[in-house]
Each structure stands twice: as C-alpha cells, then as structure tokens.
C-alpha cells in the first residue's frame, strides 16, 4: 500500500495531483524529435516557476500527457494557460515549420484529479502511452 506524500508551504499542507492532456490544433502530429525535447524543457521550466512538480510527462506526436502536482494557490486554468501559451510562443519562434500553423494548440484541455486512484497506476498509464500507440 502506498502512502500519500504531502507537500507543505508556510500556510498549507496539500496533495493536489492532476493528469492534464492537451493537443495540437487538428491533432497534427508535430510533437516529434527536437520539438518534443524542447517542449519537455519548457514544461519543466514553467512548473518550476509555479512551484509545481512534474511527476511524469509523455509527449505523443499529437498530444501531451502531464502528471503534475500543483500548489493550491496556483489556479489550474492559469497554470495550463501558461503551459500552452508560452510553449506555443517559444516553439513557434524556434521551429519554422510550426510558424505556418494558425495556432499550435487547441483551446481545449483535459484535467482529472488523481485522488481516488493510486498514483502509481496513473504514472504507469502516462508512461505507457507510447507503447499503446
């Protein structure tokens, strides 16, 4: 049986883990090679800035799975907005073939809290996405 690990701030004790998924516009298969590697770097950088911990990340050619723990003081919609907004801007600046797209990401995204399911089950699910594709 796994024990829950709680994080702390000076005012809060929490365990707030989320499974986030978002996709390129029209599910274009553009998240490969150097774009994939750079996206992982950008996601990690944004998570550090927001005090979030990346538990697992898996980049598929046409979508992103992110298992992350986010402090309760960070609004999830603002957090995903930062992930999608900055990654779109940086990736389009650095990769010419992405500049031709009218937009990189769809406006929609998926979020599921990871409370009732053991964290290891969700972690394995995210890790195994490439094997299932």
Short mmCIF file of C-alpha atoms in Angstrom, two decimals:
data_model
loop_
_atom_site.label_atom_id
_atom_site.label_comp_id
_atom_site.label_asym_id
_atom_site.label_seq_id
_atom_site.Cartn_x
_atom_site.Cartn_y
_atom_site.Cartn_z
CA UNK A 1 0.00 0.00 0.00
CA UNK A 2 1.36 3.40 -1.00
CA UNK A 3 1.39 6.24 1.48
CA UNK A 4 0.33 9.71 0.45
CA UNK A 5 3.13 12.24 0.43
CA UNK A 6 2.03 15.72 1.43
CA UNK A 7 3.77 18.90 0.38
CA UNK A 8 3.94 21.95 2.57
CA UNK A 9 4.12 25.69 2.31
CA UNK A 10 4.29 28.03 5.28
CA UNK A 11 0.46 28.05 5.45
CA UNK A 12 -0.71 24.93 3.63
CA UNK A 13 -0.34 21.17 3.62
CA UNK A 14 -1.54 19.62 0.38
CA UNK A 15 -1.57 16.78 -2.10
CA UNK A 16 -3.03 18.12 -5.36
CA UNK A 17 -2.09 15.92 -8.30
CA UNK A 18 -3.58 16.35 -11.76
CA UNK A 19 -3.49 14.43 -15.02
CA UNK A 20 -3.51 17.05 -17.79
CA UNK A 21 -3.84 16.41 -21.53
CA UNK A 22 -3.79 18.90 -24.39
CA UNK A 23 -3.46 18.59 -28.18
CA UNK A 24 -2.13 20.49 -31.17
CA UNK A 25 -4.79 22.09 -33.34
CA UNK A 26 -6.43 19.46 -35.59
CA UNK A 27 -4.40 16.77 -33.75
CA UNK A 28 -1.47 17.49 -36.07
CA UNK A 29 1.42 15.12 -35.43
CA UNK A 30 4.03 17.85 -34.87
CA UNK A 31 5.33 16.96 -31.37
CA UNK A 32 8.26 14.85 -32.53
CA UNK A 33 12.06 15.00 -32.46
CA UNK A 34 13.54 18.32 -31.40
CA UNK A 35 10.06 19.83 -30.86
CA UNK A 36 9.26 17.07 -28.34
CA UNK A 37 12.54 17.57 -26.48
CA UNK A 38 12.15 21.35 -26.34
CA UNK A 39 8.55 21.04 -25.15
CA UNK A 40 9.68 18.87 -22.22
CA UNK A 41 12.22 21.56 -21.25
CA UNK A 42 9.61 24.32 -21.46
CA UNK A 43 7.09 22.36 -19.36
CA UNK A 44 9.69 21.69 -16.66
CA UNK A 45 10.71 25.36 -16.61
CA UNK A 46 7.11 26.58 -16.23
CA UNK A 47 6.44 24.02 -13.49
CA UNK A 48 9.46 25.24 -11.52
CA UNK A 49 8.26 28.85 -11.85
CA UNK A 50 4.82 27.90 -10.48
CA UNK A 51 6.14 25.64 -7.71
CA UNK A 52 4.66 22.57 -9.39
CA UNK A 53 6.32 19.15 -9.53
CA UNK A 54 6.33 17.10 -12.73
CA UNK A 55 5.66 13.52 -11.73
CA UNK A 56 5.54 12.16 -15.27
CA UNK A 57 5.37 13.63 -18.76
CA UNK A 58 4.82 11.83 -22.03
CA UNK A 59 4.76 13.64 -25.34
CA UNK A 60 2.92 11.84 -28.13
CA UNK A 61 3.11 13.12 -31.71
CA UNK A 62 -0.42 14.55 -31.41
CA UNK A 63 -0.98 15.18 -27.68
CA UNK A 64 0.70 15.75 -24.32
CA UNK A 65 0.13 13.83 -21.06
CA UNK A 66 1.32 15.55 -17.91
CA UNK A 67 1.03 14.16 -14.40
CA UNK A 68 1.81 17.07 -12.11
CA UNK A 69 1.38 18.25 -8.53
CA UNK A 70 0.33 21.89 -8.38
CA UNK A 71 0.20 24.03 -5.22
CA UNK A 72 -3.36 25.03 -4.27
CA UNK A 73 -2.51 28.74 -4.56
CA UNK A 74 -1.96 28.28 -8.31
CA UNK A 75 -5.17 28.46 -10.34
CA UNK A 76 -5.20 25.44 -12.61
CA UNK A 77 -6.63 27.38 -15.57
CA UNK A 78 -3.82 29.95 -15.25
CA UNK A 79 -1.26 27.15 -14.98
CA UNK A 80 -2.45 25.35 -18.13
CA UNK A 81 -2.70 28.74 -19.84
CA UNK A 82 0.95 29.37 -19.04
CA UNK A 83 1.95 25.90 -20.26
CA UNK A 84 0.09 26.22 -23.55
CA UNK A 85 0.74 29.93 -24.11
CA UNK A 86 4.47 30.01 -23.51
CA UNK A 87 5.16 26.68 -25.17
CA UNK A 88 3.27 27.80 -28.29
CA UNK A 89 5.15 31.08 -28.43
CA UNK A 90 8.60 29.59 -27.85
CA UNK A 91 8.14 26.57 -30.12
CA UNK A 92 6.81 28.72 -32.96
CA UNK A 93 9.77 31.10 -32.58
CA UNK A 94 12.30 28.26 -32.63
CA UNK A 95 10.78 25.95 -35.27
CA UNK A 96 9.91 27.46 -38.65
CA UNK A 97 7.52 24.68 -39.67
CA UNK A 98 5.30 25.49 -36.66
CA UNK A 99 5.06 29.17 -37.65
CA UNK A 100 2.90 28.23 -40.64
CA UNK A 101 0.20 26.85 -38.35
CA UNK A 102 -2.56 29.33 -37.48
CA UNK A 103 -2.20 28.22 -33.84
CA UNK A 104 -0.27 25.43 -32.17
CA UNK A 105 -2.75 24.23 -29.52
CA UNK A 106 -6.50 23.67 -29.45
CA UNK A 107 -8.25 25.91 -26.94
CA UNK A 108 -9.50 22.87 -25.02
CA UNK A 109 -7.73 20.65 -22.50
CA UNK A 110 -8.45 17.72 -20.18
CA UNK A 111 -7.95 17.64 -16.43
CA UNK A 112 -8.52 14.84 -13.97
CA UNK A 113 -7.65 14.88 -10.31
CA UNK A 114 -5.65 11.91 -9.12
CA UNK A 115 -7.26 11.34 -5.76
CA UNK A 116 -9.12 8.05 -5.85
CA UNK A 117 -6.63 6.14 -7.97
CA UNK A 118 -3.23 5.13 -6.63
CA UNK A 119 -0.62 7.48 -8.07
CA UNK A 120 1.45 4.57 -9.37
CA UNK A 121 -1.45 3.41 -11.57
CA UNK A 122 -1.74 6.84 -13.20
CA UNK A 123 2.05 7.10 -13.52
CA UNK A 124 2.19 3.75 -15.35
CA UNK A 125 -0.69 4.82 -17.60
CA UNK A 126 1.14 8.00 -18.62
CA UNK A 127 4.48 6.16 -19.05
CA UNK A 128 2.88 3.52 -21.27
CA UNK A 129 1.21 5.91 -23.71
CA UNK A 130 3.89 5.44 -26.36
CA UNK A 131 3.68 1.67 -26.04
CA UNK A 132 -0.09 1.75 -26.59
CA UNK A 133 0.11 3.98 -29.69
#
